[in-house]
Short mmCIF file of C-alpha atoms and ligand atoms in Angstrom, two decimals:
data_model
loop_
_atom_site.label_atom_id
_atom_site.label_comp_id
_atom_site.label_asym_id
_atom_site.label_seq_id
_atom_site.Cartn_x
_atom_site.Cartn_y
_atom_site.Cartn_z
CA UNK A 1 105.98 -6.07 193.32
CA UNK A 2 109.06 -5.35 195.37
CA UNK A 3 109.17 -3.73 198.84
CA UNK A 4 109.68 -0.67 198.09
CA UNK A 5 107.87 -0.15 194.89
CA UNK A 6 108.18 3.07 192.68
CA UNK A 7 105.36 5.38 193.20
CA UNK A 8 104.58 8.31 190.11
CA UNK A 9 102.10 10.62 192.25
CA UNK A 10 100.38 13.39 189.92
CA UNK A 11 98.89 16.13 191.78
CA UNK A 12 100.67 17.89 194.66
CA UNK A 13 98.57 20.27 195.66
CA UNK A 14 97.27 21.12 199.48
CA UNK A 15 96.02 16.88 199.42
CA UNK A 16 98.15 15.51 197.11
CA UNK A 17 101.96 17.70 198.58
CA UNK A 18 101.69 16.36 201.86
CA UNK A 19 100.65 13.00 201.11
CA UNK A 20 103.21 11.91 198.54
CA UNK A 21 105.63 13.75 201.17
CA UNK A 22 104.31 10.94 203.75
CA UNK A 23 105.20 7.80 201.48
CA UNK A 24 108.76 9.49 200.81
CA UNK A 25 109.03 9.51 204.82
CA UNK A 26 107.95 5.21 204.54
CA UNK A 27 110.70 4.90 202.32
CA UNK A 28 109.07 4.93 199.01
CA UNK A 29 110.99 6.86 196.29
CA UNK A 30 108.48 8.55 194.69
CA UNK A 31 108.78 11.03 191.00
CA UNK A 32 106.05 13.96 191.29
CA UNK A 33 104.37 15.84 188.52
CA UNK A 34 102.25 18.80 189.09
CA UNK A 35 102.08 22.21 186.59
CA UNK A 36 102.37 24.41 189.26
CA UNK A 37 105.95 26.09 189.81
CA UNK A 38 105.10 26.49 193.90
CA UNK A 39 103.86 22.77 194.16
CA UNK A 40 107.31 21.74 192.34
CA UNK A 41 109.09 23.90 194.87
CA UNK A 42 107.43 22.49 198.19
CA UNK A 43 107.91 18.51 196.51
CA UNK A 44 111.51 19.26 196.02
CA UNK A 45 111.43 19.96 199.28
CA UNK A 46 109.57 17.21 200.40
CA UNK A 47 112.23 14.74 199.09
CA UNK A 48 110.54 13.88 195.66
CA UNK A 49 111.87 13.84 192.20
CA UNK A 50 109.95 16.48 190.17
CA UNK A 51 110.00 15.60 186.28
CA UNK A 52 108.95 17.61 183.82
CA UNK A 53 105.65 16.02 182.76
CA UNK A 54 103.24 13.68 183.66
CA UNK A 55 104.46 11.14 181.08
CA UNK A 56 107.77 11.32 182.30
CA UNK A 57 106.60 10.97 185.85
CA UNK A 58 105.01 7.29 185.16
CA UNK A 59 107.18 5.71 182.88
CA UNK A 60 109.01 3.11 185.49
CA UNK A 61 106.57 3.50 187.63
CA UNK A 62 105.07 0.36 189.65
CA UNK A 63 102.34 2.58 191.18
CA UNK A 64 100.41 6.16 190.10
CA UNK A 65 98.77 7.66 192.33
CA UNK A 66 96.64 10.69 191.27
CA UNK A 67 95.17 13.65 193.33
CA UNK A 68 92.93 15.94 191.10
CA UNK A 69 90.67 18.72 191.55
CA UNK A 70 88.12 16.97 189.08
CA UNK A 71 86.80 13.41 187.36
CA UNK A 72 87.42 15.45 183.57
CA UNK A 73 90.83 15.96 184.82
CA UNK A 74 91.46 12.58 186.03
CA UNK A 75 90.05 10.84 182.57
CA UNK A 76 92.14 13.30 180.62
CA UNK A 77 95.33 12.70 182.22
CA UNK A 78 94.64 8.81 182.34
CA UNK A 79 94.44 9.20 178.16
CA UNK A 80 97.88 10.97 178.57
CA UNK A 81 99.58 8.93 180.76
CA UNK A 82 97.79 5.00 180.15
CA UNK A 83 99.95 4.45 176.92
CA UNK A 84 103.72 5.32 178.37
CA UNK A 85 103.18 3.22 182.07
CA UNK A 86 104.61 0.00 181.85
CA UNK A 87 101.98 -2.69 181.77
CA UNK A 88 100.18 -4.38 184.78
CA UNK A 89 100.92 -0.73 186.85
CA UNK A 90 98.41 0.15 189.79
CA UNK A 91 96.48 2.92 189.32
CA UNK A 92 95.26 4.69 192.74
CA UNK A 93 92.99 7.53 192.20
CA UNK A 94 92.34 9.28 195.04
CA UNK A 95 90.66 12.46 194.02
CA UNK A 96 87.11 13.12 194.95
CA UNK A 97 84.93 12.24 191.24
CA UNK A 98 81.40 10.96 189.90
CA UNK A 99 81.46 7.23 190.66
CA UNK A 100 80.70 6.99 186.63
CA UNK A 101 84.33 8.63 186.34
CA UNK A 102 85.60 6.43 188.37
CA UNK A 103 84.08 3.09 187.09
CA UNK A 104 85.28 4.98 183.37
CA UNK A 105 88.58 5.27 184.37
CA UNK A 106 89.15 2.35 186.68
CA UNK A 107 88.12 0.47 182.65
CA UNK A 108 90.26 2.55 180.91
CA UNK A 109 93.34 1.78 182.85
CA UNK A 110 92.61 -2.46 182.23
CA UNK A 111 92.16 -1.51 178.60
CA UNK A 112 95.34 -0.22 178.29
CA UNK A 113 96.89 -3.72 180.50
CA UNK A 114 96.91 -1.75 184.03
CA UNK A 115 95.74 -2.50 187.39
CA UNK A 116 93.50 0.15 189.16
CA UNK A 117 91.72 0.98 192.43
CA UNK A 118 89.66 4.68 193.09
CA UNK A 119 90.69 5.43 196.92
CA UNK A 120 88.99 8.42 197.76
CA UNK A 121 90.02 9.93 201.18
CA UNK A 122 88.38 11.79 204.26
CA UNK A 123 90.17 13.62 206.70
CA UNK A 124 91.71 17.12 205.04
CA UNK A 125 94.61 18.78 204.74
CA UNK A 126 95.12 18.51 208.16
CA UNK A 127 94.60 14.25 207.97
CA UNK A 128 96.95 14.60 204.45
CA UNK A 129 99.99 16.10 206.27
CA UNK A 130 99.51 13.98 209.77
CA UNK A 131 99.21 10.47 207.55
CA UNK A 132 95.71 9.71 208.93
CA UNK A 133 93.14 10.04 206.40
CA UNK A 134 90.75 7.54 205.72
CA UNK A 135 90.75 5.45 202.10
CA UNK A 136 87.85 4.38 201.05
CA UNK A 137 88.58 2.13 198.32
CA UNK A 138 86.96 0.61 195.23
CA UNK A 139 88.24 -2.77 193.55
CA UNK A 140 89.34 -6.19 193.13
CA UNK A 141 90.41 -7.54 196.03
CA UNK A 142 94.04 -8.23 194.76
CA UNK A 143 94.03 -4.84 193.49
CA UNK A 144 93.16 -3.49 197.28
CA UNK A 145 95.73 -5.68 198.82
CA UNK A 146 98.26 -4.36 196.67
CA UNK A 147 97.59 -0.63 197.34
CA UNK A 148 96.73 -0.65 201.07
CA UNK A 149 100.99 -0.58 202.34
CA UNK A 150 101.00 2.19 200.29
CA UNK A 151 97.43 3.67 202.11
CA UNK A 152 98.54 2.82 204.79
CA UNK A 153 101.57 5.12 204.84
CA UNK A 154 99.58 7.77 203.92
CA UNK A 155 96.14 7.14 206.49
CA UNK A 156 94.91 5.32 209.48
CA UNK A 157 91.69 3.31 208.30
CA UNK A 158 91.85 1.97 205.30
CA UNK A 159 88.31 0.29 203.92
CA UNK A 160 87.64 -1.96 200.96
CA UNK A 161 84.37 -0.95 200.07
CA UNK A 162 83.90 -2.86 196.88
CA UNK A 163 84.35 -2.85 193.19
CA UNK A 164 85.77 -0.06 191.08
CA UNK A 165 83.77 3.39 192.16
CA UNK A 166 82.56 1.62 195.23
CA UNK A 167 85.19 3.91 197.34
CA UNK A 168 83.40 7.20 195.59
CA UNK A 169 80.61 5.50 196.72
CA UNK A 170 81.13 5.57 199.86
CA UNK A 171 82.32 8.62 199.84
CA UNK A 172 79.59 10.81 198.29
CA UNK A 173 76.92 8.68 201.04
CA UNK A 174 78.86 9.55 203.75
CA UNK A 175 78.84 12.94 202.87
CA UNK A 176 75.46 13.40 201.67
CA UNK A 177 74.69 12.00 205.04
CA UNK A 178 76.79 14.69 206.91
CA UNK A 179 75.52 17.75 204.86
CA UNK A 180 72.06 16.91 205.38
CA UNK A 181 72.84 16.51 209.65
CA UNK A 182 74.50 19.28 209.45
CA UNK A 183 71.38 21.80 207.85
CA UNK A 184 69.09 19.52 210.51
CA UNK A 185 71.09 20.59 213.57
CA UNK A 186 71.56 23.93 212.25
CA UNK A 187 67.74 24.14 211.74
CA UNK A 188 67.13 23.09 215.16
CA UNK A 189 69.38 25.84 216.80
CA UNK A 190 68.05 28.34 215.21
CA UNK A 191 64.54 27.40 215.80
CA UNK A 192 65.62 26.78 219.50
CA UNK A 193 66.97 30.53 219.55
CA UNK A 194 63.35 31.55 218.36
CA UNK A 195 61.48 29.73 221.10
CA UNK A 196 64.22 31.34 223.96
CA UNK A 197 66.28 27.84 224.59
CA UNK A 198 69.39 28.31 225.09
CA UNK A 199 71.88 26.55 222.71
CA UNK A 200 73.82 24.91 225.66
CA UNK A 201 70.77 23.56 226.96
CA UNK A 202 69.89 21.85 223.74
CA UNK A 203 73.09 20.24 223.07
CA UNK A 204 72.52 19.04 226.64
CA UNK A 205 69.39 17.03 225.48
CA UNK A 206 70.07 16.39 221.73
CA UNK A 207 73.92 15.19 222.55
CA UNK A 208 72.35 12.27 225.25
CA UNK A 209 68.92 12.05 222.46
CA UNK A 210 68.18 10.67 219.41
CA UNK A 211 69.49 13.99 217.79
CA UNK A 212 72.65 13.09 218.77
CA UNK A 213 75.26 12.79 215.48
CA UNK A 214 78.71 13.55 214.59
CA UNK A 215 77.75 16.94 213.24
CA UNK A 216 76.30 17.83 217.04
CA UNK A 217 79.14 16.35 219.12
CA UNK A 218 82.16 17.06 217.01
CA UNK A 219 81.20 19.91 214.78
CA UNK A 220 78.67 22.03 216.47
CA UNK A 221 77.97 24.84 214.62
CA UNK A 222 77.07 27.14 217.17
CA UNK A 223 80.17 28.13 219.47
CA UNK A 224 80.20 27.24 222.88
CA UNK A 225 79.15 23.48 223.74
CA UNK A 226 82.39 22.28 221.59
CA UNK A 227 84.99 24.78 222.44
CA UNK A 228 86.80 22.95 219.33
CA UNK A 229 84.44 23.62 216.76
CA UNK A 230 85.38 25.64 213.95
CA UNK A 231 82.00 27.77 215.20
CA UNK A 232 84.17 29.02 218.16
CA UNK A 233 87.06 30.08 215.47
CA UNK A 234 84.85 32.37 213.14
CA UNK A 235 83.83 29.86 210.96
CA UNK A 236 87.87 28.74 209.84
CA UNK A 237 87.84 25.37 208.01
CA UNK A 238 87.62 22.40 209.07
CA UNK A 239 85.78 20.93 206.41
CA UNK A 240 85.17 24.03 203.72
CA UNK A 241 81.78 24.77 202.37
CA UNK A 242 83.26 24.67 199.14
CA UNK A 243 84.44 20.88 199.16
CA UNK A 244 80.58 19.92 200.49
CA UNK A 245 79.04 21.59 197.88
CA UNK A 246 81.23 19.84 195.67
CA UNK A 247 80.29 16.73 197.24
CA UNK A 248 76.85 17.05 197.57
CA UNK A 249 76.64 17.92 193.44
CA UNK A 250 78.97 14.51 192.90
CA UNK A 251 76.06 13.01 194.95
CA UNK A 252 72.84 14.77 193.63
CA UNK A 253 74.45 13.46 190.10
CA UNK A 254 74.31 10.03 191.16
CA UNK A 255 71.02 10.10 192.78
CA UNK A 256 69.60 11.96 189.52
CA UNK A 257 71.68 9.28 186.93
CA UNK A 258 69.98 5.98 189.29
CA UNK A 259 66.68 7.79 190.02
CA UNK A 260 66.53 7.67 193.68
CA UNK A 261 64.27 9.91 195.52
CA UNK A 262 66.43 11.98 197.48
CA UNK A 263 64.55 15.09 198.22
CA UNK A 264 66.99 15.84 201.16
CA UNK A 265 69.87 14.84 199.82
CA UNK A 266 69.17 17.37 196.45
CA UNK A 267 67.81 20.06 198.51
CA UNK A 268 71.12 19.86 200.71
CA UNK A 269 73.02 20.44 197.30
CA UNK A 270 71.26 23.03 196.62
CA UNK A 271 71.30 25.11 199.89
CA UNK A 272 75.53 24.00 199.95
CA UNK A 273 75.86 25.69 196.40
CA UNK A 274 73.95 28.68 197.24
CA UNK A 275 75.89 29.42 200.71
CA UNK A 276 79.43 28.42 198.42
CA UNK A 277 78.03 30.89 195.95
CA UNK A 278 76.95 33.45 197.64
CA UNK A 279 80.84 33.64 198.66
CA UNK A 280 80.98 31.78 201.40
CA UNK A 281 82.75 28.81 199.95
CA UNK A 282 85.87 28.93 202.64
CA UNK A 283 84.37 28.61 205.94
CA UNK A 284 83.67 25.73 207.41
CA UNK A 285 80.14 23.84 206.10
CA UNK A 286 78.46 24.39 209.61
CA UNK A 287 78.38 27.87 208.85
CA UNK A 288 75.56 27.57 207.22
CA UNK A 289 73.91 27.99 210.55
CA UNK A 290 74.84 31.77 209.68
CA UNK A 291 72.77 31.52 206.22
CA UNK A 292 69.94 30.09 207.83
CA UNK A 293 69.82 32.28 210.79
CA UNK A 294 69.69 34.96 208.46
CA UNK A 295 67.20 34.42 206.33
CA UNK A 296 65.12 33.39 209.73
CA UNK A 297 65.04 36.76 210.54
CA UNK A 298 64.39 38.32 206.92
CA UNK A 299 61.38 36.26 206.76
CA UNK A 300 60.72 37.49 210.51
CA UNK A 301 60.71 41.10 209.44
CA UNK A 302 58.29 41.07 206.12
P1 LIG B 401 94.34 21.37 194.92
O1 LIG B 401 93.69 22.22 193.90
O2 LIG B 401 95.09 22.00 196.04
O3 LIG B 401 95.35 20.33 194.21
C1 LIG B 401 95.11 19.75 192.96
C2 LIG B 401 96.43 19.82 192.20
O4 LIG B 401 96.31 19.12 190.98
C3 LIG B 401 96.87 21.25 191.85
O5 LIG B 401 98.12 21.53 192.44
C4 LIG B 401 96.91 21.22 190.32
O6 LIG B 401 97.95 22.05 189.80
C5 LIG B 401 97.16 19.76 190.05
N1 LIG B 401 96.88 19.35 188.69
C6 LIG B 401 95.87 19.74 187.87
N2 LIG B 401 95.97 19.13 186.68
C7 LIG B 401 97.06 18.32 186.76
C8 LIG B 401 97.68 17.41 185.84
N3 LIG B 401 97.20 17.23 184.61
N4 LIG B 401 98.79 16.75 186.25
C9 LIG B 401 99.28 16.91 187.48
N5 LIG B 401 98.73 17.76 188.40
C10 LIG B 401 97.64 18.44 188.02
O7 LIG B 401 93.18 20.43 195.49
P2 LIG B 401 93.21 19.55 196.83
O8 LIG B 401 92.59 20.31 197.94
O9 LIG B 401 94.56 18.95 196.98
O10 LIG B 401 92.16 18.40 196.44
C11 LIG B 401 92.50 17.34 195.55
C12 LIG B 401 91.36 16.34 195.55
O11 LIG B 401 91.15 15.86 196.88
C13 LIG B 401 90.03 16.91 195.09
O12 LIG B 401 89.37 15.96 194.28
C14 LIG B 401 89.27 17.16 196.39
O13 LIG B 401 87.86 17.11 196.23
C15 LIG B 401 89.79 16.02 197.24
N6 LIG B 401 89.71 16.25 198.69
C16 LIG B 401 90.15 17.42 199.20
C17 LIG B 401 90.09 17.64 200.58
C18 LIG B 401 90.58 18.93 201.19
O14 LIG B 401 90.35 19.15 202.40
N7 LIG B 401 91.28 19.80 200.45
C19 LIG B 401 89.55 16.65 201.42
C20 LIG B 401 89.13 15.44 200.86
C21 LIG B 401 89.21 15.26 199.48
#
């Protein structure tokens, strides 16, 4: 591959916009494709070449990267787009999907005589637009070492977790692992409130304890101890509830498809969808301190 090679990036939404803005500022020259008119507008912008379809987008492409609301999505496109790529190209999917998706399309991209590596990211819009998400990155290791200049213009850590759906992997556990912190520190607040303890005072014990995590110390959901915290700003994302309920259903699918007895990590699934639900899907996911506050006090009144 050359040193700058030529990036097709499908997807420009809030993720995808900002990021293939990032590798136009590291000098890559990079050919956009995304149905939305506004998208178009903001790539235009951004310095990329909009074409007029996906298929157009790829051909002379050395890299795709694609940045997709869903794993259905991705697999579709990838049946689109597989055939008109030129062969050996490096396919970077970096949408959030079932690790199955990902393994599916990682194969149907050698099928067809490509290269391909799943590189899910943490770190938001706000880590899209500043170029310092995190990749978490499933593949062979020639594969990885092939895409990470390209990550690299686009984040700040950059992991090689593995083979193909090893990032997703990695992704959906972290998460899983956050959702369920978060409902356990919620929990405890609000059964702190009940016994007259004052929320500073906990985060005073539990931050310097073994309670202390990153959803205490960074993301607190009650406002106060972390004047930061999306808790002191009514709740505005951060991380929406929306994205970890999608999360935590792309994890309680994989724990279901290789049997492992979760029963936290489901149950947090299932208390994410009902707070997204219930209409709640853009505030930040400690808000669900709110939901379980709440019903605390339903259940206190019957
Ligand atoms: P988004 O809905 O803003 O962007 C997705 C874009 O894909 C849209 O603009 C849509 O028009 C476009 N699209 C759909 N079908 C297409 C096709 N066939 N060809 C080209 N473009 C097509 O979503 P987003 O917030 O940018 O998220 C994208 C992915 O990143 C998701 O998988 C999400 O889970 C993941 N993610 C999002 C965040 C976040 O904070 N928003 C954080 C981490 C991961």
């Amino acid at each position: 591959m050359s040193t700058s090679p030529t990036v097709a990036f499908l997807g420009l939404g809030h993720m995808g916009g900002p990021m293939a803005a990032n590798l136009v500022k590291a000098g890559y020259p990079v050919t956009g494709f995304d149905p939305v008119p506004a998208a178009q507008e903001q790539a235009t912008a951004d310095g990329i070449t909009v074409a007029a379809t996906a298929v157009e987008a790829v051909q002379g492409a050395d890299v795709v990267v694609t940045m997709l609301p869903n794993g259905k999505l991705v697999l579709g496109l990838y049946d689109e787009i597989l055939p008109a790529a030129k062969p050996n190209t490096l396919f970077v999917d970096s949408s959030t999907i079932d690790v199955a998706d990902a393994r599916e399309a990682a194969e149907r991209a050698r099928a067809a005589g490509h290269r391909a590596v799943d590189a899910p990211v943490s770190g938001g819009v706000a880590g899209a637009a500043a170029g310092t998400l995190a990749f978490m990155v499933g593949g062979s290791e020639e594969d990885f070492a092939t895409a990470q200049p390209l990550l690299e213009a686009m984040g700040r850590k950059i992991v090689h977790c593995g083979g193909s759906g090893n990032g997703q992997a990695a992704k959906i556990c972290n998460n899983m692992i956050l959702g369920i912190s978060m409902i356990a520190i919620s929990e405890a607040f609000v059964l702190g409130e009940k016994l007259g303890l004052d929320n500073q005072a906990l985060f005073d014990v539990a931050s310097n304890a073994s309670g202390q995590c990153w959803a205490l110390t960074s993301n607190c959901p009650v406002p106060g101890p972390v004047p930061t915290t999306p808790a002191n700003n009514d709740y505005q994302p951060g991380f929406a509830a929306a994205l970890m309920d999608k999360d935590l259903g792309l994890a309680a699918n994989a724990l279901r498809a290789n049997g492992v007895e979760a029963e936290l990590g489901l149950r947090a699934a299932e208390l994410y969808h009902r707070f997204n639900e219930s209409g709640n899907g853009g505030l930040d996911f400690s808000a669900i301190i709110t939901d379980i506050r709440n019903r605390s006090t339903e259940e206190d009144t019957k």
